[in-house]
mmCIF file of C-alpha atoms and ligand atoms in Angstrom:
data_model
loop_
_atom_site.group_PDB
_atom_site.id
_atom_site.type_symbol
_atom_site.label_atom_id
_atom_site.label_comp_id
_atom_site.label_asym_id
_atom_site.label_seq_id
_atom_site.Cartn_x
_atom_site.Cartn_y
_atom_site.Cartn_z
ATOM 1 C CA MET E 1434 7.727 10.883 4.744
ATOM 2 C CA LYS E 1435 9.996 11.843 1.901
ATOM 3 C CA VAL E 1436 10.131 10.474 -1.616
ATOM 4 C CA GLY E 1437 12.896 11.854 -3.794
ATOM 5 C CA GLY E 1438 13.561 14.596 -1.236
ATOM 6 C CA ARG E 1439 9.949 15.805 -1.207
ATOM 7 C CA HIS E 1440 7.606 15.319 1.740
ATOM 8 C CA TYR E 1441 4.452 13.405 0.966
ATOM 9 C CA ARG E 1442 1.465 12.244 2.878
ATOM 10 C CA SER E 1443 -0.053 9.056 1.442
ATOM 11 C CA LEU E 1444 -3.283 10.920 0.776
ATOM 12 C CA TRP E 1445 -4.205 14.607 0.783
ATOM 13 C CA ALA E 1446 -7.334 16.560 -0.004
ATOM 14 C CA ASP E 1447 -7.975 19.574 -2.158
ATOM 15 C CA GLU E 1448 -11.177 20.790 -0.585
ATOM 16 C CA SER E 1449 -11.705 23.681 -2.990
ATOM 17 C CA ALA E 1450 -11.656 21.300 -5.944
ATOM 18 C CA GLY E 1451 -13.554 18.631 -3.978
ATOM 19 C CA VAL E 1452 -10.966 15.957 -4.824
ATOM 20 C CA VAL E 1453 -8.500 13.709 -3.026
ATOM 21 C CA HIS E 1454 -4.988 12.976 -4.225
ATOM 22 C CA PHE E 1455 -3.198 9.820 -3.163
ATOM 23 C CA ILE E 1456 -0.016 7.875 -3.725
ATOM 24 C CA ASP E 1457 -1.143 5.095 -6.023
ATOM 25 C CA GLN E 1458 0.175 1.853 -4.527
ATOM 26 C CA ALA E 1459 -0.771 -0.308 -7.518
ATOM 27 C CA ARG E 1460 2.669 -0.352 -9.114
ATOM 28 C CA LEU E 1461 4.871 0.489 -6.140
ATOM 29 C CA PRO E 1462 7.743 -0.012 -5.451
ATOM 30 C CA HIS E 1463 8.515 -0.119 -9.186
ATOM 31 C CA VAL E 1464 6.583 2.940 -10.284
ATOM 32 C CA PHE E 1465 5.905 5.913 -8.008
ATOM 33 C CA GLU E 1466 2.828 7.768 -9.118
ATOM 34 C CA THR E 1467 0.039 9.795 -7.610
ATOM 35 C CA ALA E 1468 -3.612 9.715 -8.608
ATOM 36 C CA THR E 1469 -6.754 11.738 -7.992
ATOM 37 C CA ALA E 1470 -10.175 10.538 -6.882
ATOM 38 C CA ARG E 1471 -13.013 12.851 -7.889
ATOM 39 C CA SER E 1472 -16.015 11.052 -6.456
ATOM 40 C CA THR E 1473 -17.123 8.645 -3.733
ATOM 41 C CA GLU E 1474 -17.193 5.904 -6.347
ATOM 42 C CA GLU E 1475 -13.593 6.583 -7.371
ATOM 43 C CA ILE E 1476 -12.468 6.459 -3.738
ATOM 44 C CA ALA E 1477 -14.382 3.200 -3.253
ATOM 45 C CA ASP E 1478 -12.735 1.735 -6.369
ATOM 46 C CA ALA E 1479 -9.263 2.789 -5.189
ATOM 47 C CA ILE E 1480 -9.830 1.110 -1.808
ATOM 48 C CA ARG E 1481 -11.230 -2.059 -3.377
ATOM 49 C CA ALA E 1482 -8.332 -2.345 -5.836
ATOM 50 C CA MET E 1483 -5.835 -1.641 -3.007
ATOM 51 C CA ARG E 1484 -4.461 1.430 -4.755
ATOM 52 C CA VAL E 1485 -4.904 2.863 -1.275
ATOM 53 C CA ARG E 1486 -4.522 0.210 1.382
ATOM 54 C CA GLY E 1487 -3.595 -0.363 5.020
ATOM 55 C CA ALA E 1488 -6.231 -0.176 7.743
ATOM 56 C CA PRO E 1489 -5.702 3.446 8.869
ATOM 57 C CA LEU E 1490 -5.425 4.778 5.325
ATOM 58 C CA ILE E 1491 -8.603 3.149 4.043
ATOM 59 C CA GLY E 1492 -10.468 4.672 7.007
ATOM 60 C CA VAL E 1493 -9.203 8.136 6.111
ATOM 61 C CA ALA E 1494 -9.935 7.599 2.415
ATOM 62 C CA ALA E 1495 -13.502 6.545 3.241
ATOM 63 C CA ALA E 1496 -13.986 9.658 5.387
ATOM 64 C CA PHE E 1497 -13.072 11.804 2.381
ATOM 65 C CA GLY E 1498 -15.367 9.607 0.267
ATOM 66 C CA ILE E 1499 -18.240 10.710 2.511
ATOM 67 C CA ALA E 1500 -17.120 14.352 2.194
ATOM 68 C CA MET E 1501 -17.248 13.996 -1.590
ATOM 69 C CA ALA E 1502 -20.784 12.618 -1.395
ATOM 70 C CA VAL E 1503 -21.777 15.622 0.727
ATOM 71 C CA SER E 1504 -20.231 17.955 -1.869
ATOM 72 C CA ARG E 1505 -22.535 16.484 -4.476
ATOM 73 C CA ASP E 1506 -25.634 16.146 -2.302
ATOM 74 C CA PRO E 1507 -25.724 16.790 1.479
ATOM 75 C CA SER E 1508 -28.956 14.857 2.120
ATOM 76 C CA ASP E 1509 -29.254 11.936 4.572
ATOM 77 C CA ALA E 1510 -29.980 9.629 1.635
ATOM 78 C CA SER E 1511 -26.769 10.636 -0.131
ATOM 79 C CA ILE E 1512 -24.645 10.114 3.007
ATOM 80 C CA SER E 1513 -26.270 6.777 3.641
ATOM 81 C CA ASP E 1514 -25.724 5.654 0.034
ATOM 82 C CA ALA E 1515 -22.046 6.692 0.165
ATOM 83 C CA SER E 1516 -21.573 4.905 3.494
ATOM 84 C CA ASN E 1517 -22.957 1.689 2.036
ATOM 85 C CA LYS E 1518 -20.768 1.910 -1.064
ATOM 86 C CA LEU E 1519 -17.624 2.519 0.982
ATOM 87 C CA ARG E 1520 -18.333 0.055 3.790
ATOM 88 C CA VAL E 1521 -18.401 -2.973 1.497
ATOM 89 C CA THR E 1522 -15.096 -2.247 -0.253
ATOM 90 C CA ARG E 1523 -12.967 -4.114 2.300
ATOM 91 C CA PRO E 1524 -14.574 -5.993 5.170
ATOM 92 C CA THR E 1525 -11.795 -6.751 7.658
ATOM 93 C CA ALA E 1526 -10.179 -3.510 8.834
ATOM 94 C CA VAL E 1527 -12.438 -1.914 11.433
ATOM 95 C CA ASN E 1528 -10.926 1.515 10.689
ATOM 96 C CA LEU E 1529 -13.203 1.698 7.647
ATOM 97 C CA PRO E 1530 -16.580 1.444 9.444
ATOM 98 C CA TRP E 1531 -15.076 3.422 12.338
ATOM 99 C CA ALA E 1532 -14.293 6.399 10.094
ATOM 100 C CA ILE E 1533 -17.610 6.170 8.245
ATOM 101 C CA GLY E 1534 -19.441 5.995 11.578
ATOM 102 C CA ARG E 1535 -17.566 9.004 12.899
ATOM 103 C CA MET E 1536 -18.443 11.036 9.805
ATOM 104 C CA ARG E 1537 -22.103 10.074 10.104
ATOM 105 C CA GLU E 1538 -22.177 10.937 13.781
ATOM 106 C CA LYS E 1539 -20.765 14.362 13.016
ATOM 107 C CA LEU E 1540 -23.063 15.094 10.084
ATOM 108 C CA ALA E 1541 -26.374 13.625 11.246
ATOM 109 C CA PRO E 1542 -27.382 16.459 13.632
ATOM 110 C CA LEU E 1543 -26.401 19.226 11.168
ATOM 111 C CA LYS E 1544 -28.653 21.010 8.691
ATOM 112 C CA ALA E 1545 -27.924 20.151 5.050
ATOM 113 C CA SER E 1546 -26.535 23.662 4.529
ATOM 114 C CA GLU E 1547 -23.947 23.147 7.294
ATOM 115 C CA ARG E 1548 -22.730 19.751 6.163
ATOM 116 C CA LEU E 1549 -20.317 20.611 3.362
ATOM 117 C CA VAL E 1550 -17.812 22.528 5.489
ATOM 118 C CA ALA E 1551 -18.233 20.141 8.435
ATOM 119 C CA ALA E 1552 -17.661 17.018 6.310
ATOM 120 C CA TRP E 1553 -14.344 18.117 4.828
ATOM 121 C CA LYS E 1554 -13.230 19.446 8.208
ATOM 122 C CA GLU E 1555 -14.015 16.176 9.968
ATOM 123 C CA ALA E 1556 -12.332 14.043 7.278
ATOM 124 C CA GLN E 1557 -9.263 16.260 7.537
ATOM 125 C CA ALA E 1558 -9.347 15.932 11.342
ATOM 126 C CA ILE E 1559 -9.370 12.119 11.009
ATOM 127 C CA ALA E 1560 -6.382 12.347 8.643
ATOM 128 C CA ASP E 1561 -4.448 14.685 10.938
ATOM 129 C CA GLU E 1562 -5.245 12.579 13.987
ATOM 130 C CA ASP E 1563 -3.908 9.506 12.205
ATOM 131 C CA VAL E 1564 -0.544 11.223 11.817
ATOM 132 C CA LYS E 1565 -0.519 12.186 15.514
ATOM 133 C CA LEU E 1566 -1.512 8.685 16.628
ATOM 134 C CA ASN E 1567 1.271 7.123 14.606
ATOM 135 C CA GLU E 1568 3.801 9.592 15.927
ATOM 136 C CA ALA E 1569 2.731 8.713 19.465
ATOM 137 C CA ILE E 1570 2.973 4.987 18.635
ATOM 138 C CA GLY E 1571 6.456 5.786 17.356
ATOM 139 C CA ARG E 1572 7.430 7.255 20.714
ATOM 140 C CA SER E 1573 5.997 4.233 22.589
ATOM 141 C CA GLY E 1574 7.856 1.828 20.329
ATOM 142 C CA LEU E 1575 11.027 3.883 20.474
ATOM 143 C CA ALA E 1576 11.088 3.520 24.268
ATOM 144 C CA LEU E 1577 10.727 -0.250 23.819
ATOM 145 C CA LEU E 1578 13.568 -0.399 21.287
ATOM 146 C CA GLU E 1579 15.756 1.802 23.489
ATOM 147 C CA ARG E 1580 15.258 -0.658 26.349
ATOM 148 C CA GLU E 1581 16.058 -3.608 24.063
ATOM 149 C CA HIS E 1582 19.200 -1.940 22.847
ATOM 150 C CA ALA E 1583 20.325 -0.896 26.330
ATOM 151 C CA ALA E 1584 19.975 -4.547 27.393
ATOM 152 C CA SER E 1585 21.632 -6.181 24.377
ATOM 153 C CA LYS E 1586 24.034 -3.439 23.235
ATOM 154 C CA ARG E 1587 23.935 -4.731 19.672
ATOM 155 C CA THR E 1588 21.878 -4.381 16.517
ATOM 156 C CA ILE E 1589 18.196 -5.126 17.104
ATOM 157 C CA ASN E 1590 16.731 -7.491 14.550
ATOM 158 C CA ILE E 1591 13.034 -6.913 13.964
ATOM 159 C CA LEU E 1592 10.879 -9.162 11.829
ATOM 160 C CA THR E 1593 7.805 -7.602 10.241
ATOM 161 C CA HIS E 1594 5.007 -8.967 8.093
ATOM 162 C CA CYS E 1595 3.032 -7.148 5.405
ATOM 163 C CA ASN E 1596 3.219 -3.363 5.327
ATOM 164 C CA ALA E 1597 2.239 -1.283 8.333
ATOM 165 C CA GLY E 1598 4.411 1.529 7.085
ATOM 166 C CA TRP E 1599 3.812 5.184 6.324
ATOM 167 C CA ILE E 1600 2.191 4.324 3.018
ATOM 168 C CA ALA E 1601 -0.467 2.277 4.898
ATOM 169 C CA THR E 1602 -1.343 5.323 7.008
ATOM 170 C CA VAL E 1603 -1.446 9.049 6.287
ATOM 171 C CA ASP E 1604 2.136 9.379 7.531
ATOM 172 C CA TRP E 1605 4.708 7.681 9.779
ATOM 173 C CA GLY E 1606 3.107 4.219 9.741
ATOM 174 C CA THR E 1607 2.421 2.221 12.882
ATOM 175 C CA VAL E 1608 5.243 -0.325 12.709
ATOM 176 C CA THR E 1609 7.609 1.986 10.852
ATOM 177 C CA ALA E 1610 7.197 4.980 13.204
ATOM 178 C CA PRO E 1611 9.229 3.368 16.032
ATOM 179 C CA ILE E 1612 11.720 2.018 13.492
ATOM 180 C CA PHE E 1613 12.251 5.416 11.829
ATOM 181 C CA MET E 1614 12.585 7.116 15.218
ATOM 182 C CA ALA E 1615 15.015 4.508 16.568
ATOM 183 C CA HIS E 1616 17.103 4.733 13.401
ATOM 184 C CA GLU E 1617 17.116 8.525 13.687
ATOM 185 C CA ALA E 1618 18.165 8.218 17.347
ATOM 186 C CA GLY E 1619 21.170 6.140 16.332
ATOM 187 C CA ILE E 1620 19.898 2.781 17.622
ATOM 188 C CA PRO E 1621 21.238 0.090 15.300
ATOM 189 C CA ILE E 1622 18.261 -1.650 13.714
ATOM 190 C CA HIS E 1623 17.938 -4.305 11.065
ATOM 191 C CA VAL E 1624 14.542 -5.371 9.736
ATOM 192 C CA TRP E 1625 13.668 -8.763 8.277
ATOM 193 C CA VAL E 1626 10.887 -7.981 5.830
ATOM 194 C CA ASP E 1627 8.443 -10.763 5.008
ATOM 195 C CA GLU E 1628 7.589 -10.709 1.326
ATOM 196 C CA THR E 1629 3.897 -11.309 2.203
ATOM 197 C CA ARG E 1630 2.396 -13.294 -0.599
ATOM 198 C CA PRO E 1631 0.199 -12.930 -2.524
ATOM 199 C CA ARG E 1632 0.162 -9.100 -2.702
ATOM 200 C CA ASN E 1633 3.800 -8.703 -1.671
ATOM 201 C CA GLN E 1634 3.233 -5.755 0.642
ATOM 202 C CA GLY E 1635 6.690 -6.508 2.067
ATOM 203 C CA LEU E 1636 8.081 -4.853 -1.056
ATOM 204 C CA LEU E 1637 6.409 -1.631 0.072
ATOM 205 C CA THR E 1638 7.993 -1.982 3.503
ATOM 206 C CA ALA E 1639 11.401 -2.577 1.935
ATOM 207 C CA TRP E 1640 10.891 0.514 -0.252
ATOM 208 C CA GLU E 1641 9.994 2.632 2.772
ATOM 209 C CA LEU E 1642 12.935 1.364 4.816
ATOM 210 C CA ALA E 1643 15.308 1.970 1.914
ATOM 211 C CA GLY E 1644 13.924 5.513 1.612
ATOM 212 C CA ALA E 1645 14.803 6.181 5.247
ATOM 213 C CA GLY E 1646 18.154 4.383 5.079
ATOM 214 C CA VAL E 1647 17.124 1.645 7.539
ATOM 215 C CA PRO E 1648 19.081 -1.615 7.025
ATOM 216 C CA HIS E 1649 16.714 -4.413 6.014
ATOM 217 C CA THR E 1650 16.568 -7.769 4.251
ATOM 218 C CA LEU E 1651 13.647 -9.116 2.238
ATOM 219 C CA VAL E 1652 12.814 -12.746 3.090
ATOM 220 C CA THR E 1653 10.239 -15.207 1.845
ATOM 221 C CA ASP E 1654 7.255 -15.725 4.109
ATOM 222 C CA ASN E 1655 8.483 -19.137 5.143
ATOM 223 C CA ALA E 1656 11.878 -17.968 6.403
ATOM 224 C CA GLY E 1657 10.704 -16.454 9.701
ATOM 225 C CA GLY E 1658 10.638 -19.652 11.759
ATOM 226 C CA HIS E 1659 14.120 -20.569 10.646
ATOM 227 C CA LEU E 1660 15.459 -17.100 11.504
ATOM 228 C CA MET E 1661 13.844 -17.198 14.942
ATOM 229 C CA GLN E 1662 15.201 -20.675 15.677
ATOM 230 C CA ARG E 1663 18.721 -19.404 15.017
ATOM 231 C CA GLY E 1664 18.418 -16.373 17.301
ATOM 232 C CA MET E 1665 18.366 -13.965 14.361
ATOM 233 C CA VAL E 1666 15.160 -12.180 15.403
ATOM 234 C CA ASP E 1667 14.931 -10.129 18.616
ATOM 235 C CA LEU E 1668 11.307 -9.187 18.229
ATOM 236 C CA VAL E 1669 8.414 -9.395 15.806
ATOM 237 C CA MET E 1670 6.456 -6.230 15.099
ATOM 238 C CA VAL E 1671 3.309 -6.243 12.973
ATOM 239 C CA GLY E 1672 0.369 -3.966 12.280
ATOM 240 C CA ALA E 1673 -3.300 -4.772 12.797
ATOM 241 C CA ASP E 1674 -6.599 -4.477 10.977
ATOM 242 C CA ARG E 1675 -8.823 -5.182 13.963
ATOM 243 C CA VAL E 1676 -7.949 -5.845 17.583
ATOM 244 C CA THR E 1677 -10.583 -7.067 19.996
ATOM 245 C CA ARG E 1678 -10.902 -5.696 23.505
ATOM 246 C CA ARG E 1679 -9.530 -9.065 24.633
ATOM 247 C CA GLY E 1680 -6.315 -8.370 22.727
ATOM 248 C CA ASP E 1681 -6.771 -10.766 19.794
ATOM 249 C CA VAL E 1682 -5.021 -9.338 16.733
ATOM 250 C CA CYS E 1683 -6.414 -9.688 13.223
ATOM 251 C CA ASN E 1684 -3.787 -8.825 10.623
ATOM 252 C CA LYS E 1685 -2.468 -9.868 7.229
ATOM 253 C CA ILE E 1686 -2.615 -13.588 6.448
ATOM 254 C CA GLY E 1687 0.497 -15.293 7.824
ATOM 255 C CA THR E 1688 0.756 -13.147 10.949
ATOM 256 C CA TYR E 1689 -0.608 -15.984 13.109
ATOM 257 C CA LEU E 1690 2.096 -18.411 11.920
ATOM 258 C CA LYS E 1691 4.766 -15.844 12.856
ATOM 259 C CA ALA E 1692 3.248 -15.411 16.310
ATOM 260 C CA VAL E 1693 3.205 -19.170 16.933
ATOM 261 C CA ALA E 1694 6.825 -19.495 15.792
ATOM 262 C CA ALA E 1695 7.757 -16.510 17.975
ATOM 263 C CA ARG E 1696 6.222 -18.122 21.067
ATOM 264 C CA GLU E 1697 7.978 -21.428 20.332
ATOM 265 C CA ASN E 1698 11.297 -19.574 20.147
ATOM 266 C CA ASN E 1699 10.769 -17.102 23.036
ATOM 267 C CA VAL E 1700 10.778 -14.151 20.660
ATOM 268 C CA PRO E 1701 8.524 -11.268 21.811
ATOM 269 C CA PHE E 1702 5.632 -10.560 19.444
ATOM 270 C CA TYR E 1703 4.196 -7.022 19.305
ATOM 271 C CA ALA E 1704 1.366 -5.460 17.323
ATOM 272 C CA ALA E 1705 1.314 -1.711 16.708
ATOM 273 C CA VAL E 1706 -2.262 -0.532 17.254
ATOM 274 C CA PRO E 1707 -3.912 2.909 17.184
ATOM 275 C CA LEU E 1708 -7.275 3.428 18.885
ATOM 276 C CA PRO E 1709 -9.391 3.319 15.679
ATOM 277 C CA THR E 1710 -8.163 -0.257 15.093
ATOM 278 C CA ILE E 1711 -9.765 -1.562 18.298
ATOM 279 C CA ASP E 1712 -13.192 -3.123 17.915
ATOM 280 C CA TRP E 1713 -14.753 -3.001 21.358
ATOM 281 C CA GLY E 1714 -17.832 -4.898 20.243
ATOM 282 C CA ILE E 1715 -16.311 -8.224 19.169
ATOM 283 C CA GLU E 1716 -16.728 -11.127 21.598
ATOM 284 C CA ASP E 1717 -15.226 -13.977 19.587
ATOM 285 C CA ALA E 1718 -12.525 -12.895 17.128
ATOM 286 C CA LEU E 1719 -12.484 -16.167 15.193
ATOM 287 C CA LYS E 1720 -16.243 -16.250 14.697
ATOM 288 C CA GLU E 1721 -17.052 -12.573 14.313
ATOM 289 C CA ILE E 1722 -14.252 -10.825 12.408
ATOM 290 C CA PRO E 1723 -15.070 -10.982 8.690
ATOM 291 C CA ILE E 1724 -12.027 -12.324 6.834
ATOM 292 C CA GLU E 1725 -11.748 -10.893 3.351
ATOM 293 C CA GLU E 1726 -11.479 -13.525 0.617
ATOM 294 C CA ARG E 1727 -9.760 -11.938 -2.355
ATOM 295 C CA SER E 1728 -9.505 -12.828 -6.004
ATOM 296 C CA ALA E 1729 -7.884 -16.107 -7.061
ATOM 297 C CA ASP E 1730 -5.832 -14.235 -9.640
ATOM 298 C CA GLU E 1731 -3.841 -12.587 -6.846
ATOM 299 C CA VAL E 1732 -2.408 -16.052 -6.182
ATOM 300 C CA ARG E 1733 -2.140 -17.258 -9.784
ATOM 301 C CA VAL E 1734 -0.607 -14.088 -11.212
ATOM 302 C CA VAL E 1735 2.578 -12.374 -10.040
ATOM 303 C CA LYS E 1736 3.285 -8.753 -10.956
ATOM 304 C CA GLY E 1737 6.605 -6.973 -11.295
ATOM 305 C CA LEU E 1738 9.112 -5.667 -13.801
ATOM 306 C CA ASP E 1739 10.137 -7.668 -16.843
ATOM 307 C CA ASP E 1740 13.703 -7.734 -18.133
ATOM 308 C CA ALA E 1741 13.048 -4.557 -20.116
ATOM 309 C CA LYS E 1742 11.917 -2.905 -16.846
ATOM 310 C CA ASN E 1743 8.318 -2.644 -17.979
ATOM 311 C CA PHE E 1744 5.661 -3.290 -15.329
ATOM 312 C CA SER E 1745 4.268 -6.673 -16.247
ATOM 313 C CA HIS E 1746 2.818 -9.922 -14.906
ATOM 314 C CA VAL E 1747 3.294 -13.659 -15.244
ATOM 315 C CA HIS E 1748 0.856 -16.488 -14.665
ATOM 316 C CA ILE E 1749 2.392 -18.956 -12.220
ATOM 317 C CA ALA E 1750 -0.591 -21.323 -12.208
ATOM 318 C CA PRO E 1751 -3.044 -22.344 -14.915
ATOM 319 C CA PRO E 1752 -6.309 -20.398 -14.700
ATOM 320 C CA GLU E 1753 -8.239 -23.554 -13.762
ATOM 321 C CA THR E 1754 -6.142 -24.228 -10.629
ATOM 322 C CA PRO E 1755 -8.471 -23.977 -7.623
ATOM 323 C CA VAL E 1756 -7.329 -21.225 -5.269
ATOM 324 C CA ALA E 1757 -8.243 -19.992 -1.796
ATOM 325 C CA ASN E 1758 -7.082 -16.512 -0.891
ATOM 326 C CA PRO E 1759 -8.010 -15.492 2.661
ATOM 327 C CA ALA E 1760 -6.395 -12.086 3.207
ATOM 328 C CA PHE E 1761 -6.236 -11.942 7.020
ATOM 329 C CA ASP E 1762 -5.907 -14.181 10.060
ATOM 330 C CA VAL E 1763 -6.393 -13.913 13.801
ATOM 331 C CA THR E 1764 -3.581 -14.181 16.324
ATOM 332 C CA PRO E 1765 -5.050 -15.002 19.729
ATOM 333 C CA ALA E 1766 -4.049 -12.613 22.533
ATOM 334 C CA LYS E 1767 -2.087 -15.360 24.302
ATOM 335 C CA TYR E 1768 0.622 -15.068 21.626
ATOM 336 C CA VAL E 1769 0.835 -11.283 21.838
ATOM 337 C CA THR E 1770 3.558 -9.968 24.156
ATOM 338 C CA GLY E 1771 2.264 -6.425 23.941
ATOM 339 C CA LEU E 1772 0.369 -3.814 21.950
ATOM 340 C CA ILE E 1773 2.358 -0.749 20.955
ATOM 341 C CA THR E 1774 -0.211 2.023 21.213
ATOM 342 C CA GLU E 1775 -0.337 5.801 21.402
ATOM 343 C CA LYS E 1776 -0.721 5.354 25.168
ATOM 344 C CA GLY E 1777 2.393 3.227 25.569
ATOM 345 C CA VAL E 1778 3.161 -0.474 25.278
ATOM 346 C CA ILE E 1779 0.344 -2.322 26.998
ATOM 347 C CA ARG E 1780 -0.543 -5.959 27.601
ATOM 348 C CA ALA E 1781 -3.011 -7.565 25.217
ATOM 349 C CA THR E 1782 -5.690 -8.135 27.837
ATOM 350 C CA GLU E 1783 -9.204 -6.816 28.314
ATOM 351 C CA LYS E 1784 -8.205 -5.379 31.691
ATOM 352 C CA ASP E 1785 -5.358 -3.335 30.210
ATOM 353 C CA LEU E 1786 -7.300 -2.198 27.157
ATOM 354 C CA LEU E 1787 -10.220 -1.032 29.291
ATOM 355 C CA GLN E 1788 -7.845 0.670 31.699
ATOM 356 C CA TYR E 1789 -6.232 2.740 28.948
ATOM 357 C CA TRP E 1790 -9.452 3.461 27.069
ATOM 358 C CA PRO E 1791 -12.272 3.668 29.609
ATOM 359 C CA ARG E 1792 -15.642 2.821 28.136
ATOM 360 C CA ALA E 1793 -16.632 6.500 27.785
ATOM 361 C CA GLN E 1794 -13.853 6.979 25.227
ATOM 362 C CA HIS E 1795 -14.974 4.180 22.931
ATOM 363 C CA SER E 1796 -16.356 5.684 19.782
ATOM 364 C CA LYS E 1797 -20.042 4.981 19.423
ATOM 365 C CA ALA E 1798 -19.408 5.057 15.697
ATOM 366 C CA PHE E 1799 -18.749 1.405 15.067
ATOM 367 C CA LEU E 1800 -20.897 0.110 17.895
ATOM 368 C CA THR E 1801 -24.014 1.276 16.052
HETATM 369 O O1 MRU U 1075 -4.523 -5.924 2.746
HETATM 370 P P1 MRU U 1075 -3.733 -4.770 3.267
HETATM 371 O O2 MRU U 1075 -2.467 -4.554 2.517
HETATM 372 O O3 MRU U 1075 -4.565 -3.517 3.382
HETATM 373 O O4 MRU U 1075 -3.341 -5.216 4.736
HETATM 374 C C1 MRU U 1075 -2.549 -4.385 5.516
HETATM 375 C C2 MRU U 1075 -2.220 -4.969 6.838
HETATM 376 O O5 MRU U 1075 -2.547 -6.081 7.152
HETATM 377 C C3 MRU U 1075 -1.541 -4.044 7.799
HETATM 378 O O6 MRU U 1075 -0.706 -4.759 8.672
HETATM 379 C C4 MRU U 1075 -2.611 -3.316 8.628
HETATM 380 O O7 MRU U 1075 -3.605 -2.787 7.807
HETATM 381 C C5 MRU U 1075 -2.016 -2.226 9.449
HETATM 382 S S1 MRU U 1075 -1.408 -0.867 8.492
HETATM 383 C C6 MRU U 1075 -0.829 0.272 9.630
#
């Protein structure tokens, strides 16, 4: 997508220099800056600190992290060490172990001398595929929004939570792809953007929508139920960090509350989901999906611009205030109207998921 008239991907590699450049999300939307990771460790740090974030993007970043390890040392031990370092950075999004697994699968049978070229090529393929998947999700979601608009003949109000935008992927985004395409096609859209405490990823969504000229309104996380009750939301559209084959959706903390409110108010609830976000191995989402618990300071400290427009922070709670900060929750499939995928909009059931992705297509990568 474009920033200041220039096309950017969220992350791009310079194979000859053995480095990866990325849009640094740490100070967005206030400060737009790019950064460079020169080693596996630097990629791992950027993922951990959420300077690159969003399930698809952290998978791609990790794939390049493996390529960097191969550049330094193509041995099995080096790949294994890099995999372990990257895998533990963020536990919830399955895209991370999926991408690492895919890299390992590709590299394991090769001789050490063949691995360098293959590693960068495979990481780049994962990045390019992400863009294609999101574009295809965009077309699936566009068809859904076209139907909604044909039926209602008025502006479609979408509520979204967190950021499943282009900055959370290599390009397009999962939730934003259909929105950008519908806007481009002249369908009147308005997006209610949940602020998404404590990391305020909604600000990134608002920045992306503003960049594309899509009408939107930032709301506090608690406003959604009220808006739905008053008929001000036509559908909810969120991203996902891990979807089970039964259709349970793990996404940013607060998603579940939106889904429950949507059901109560007969508002359709959709999750935008590319194949690498599906975890075919999970039986019980509530018991088995690891929910990341993040630092207490994310809750106690709020970051933004001060009156002099300097990037700054304020402490909104004393340091001794006990804090819990679970970063994700699980929305059971029964609340999910549909999954917007690269294969179309499908029902969130095991039968439908297995029909669209027969077992032979499931990557072995994260099953091992
Ligand atoms: O903690 P984050 O900001 O990485 O969480 C992001 C989300 O929950 C997104 O909805 C999800 O990763 C999908 S991004 C296309």
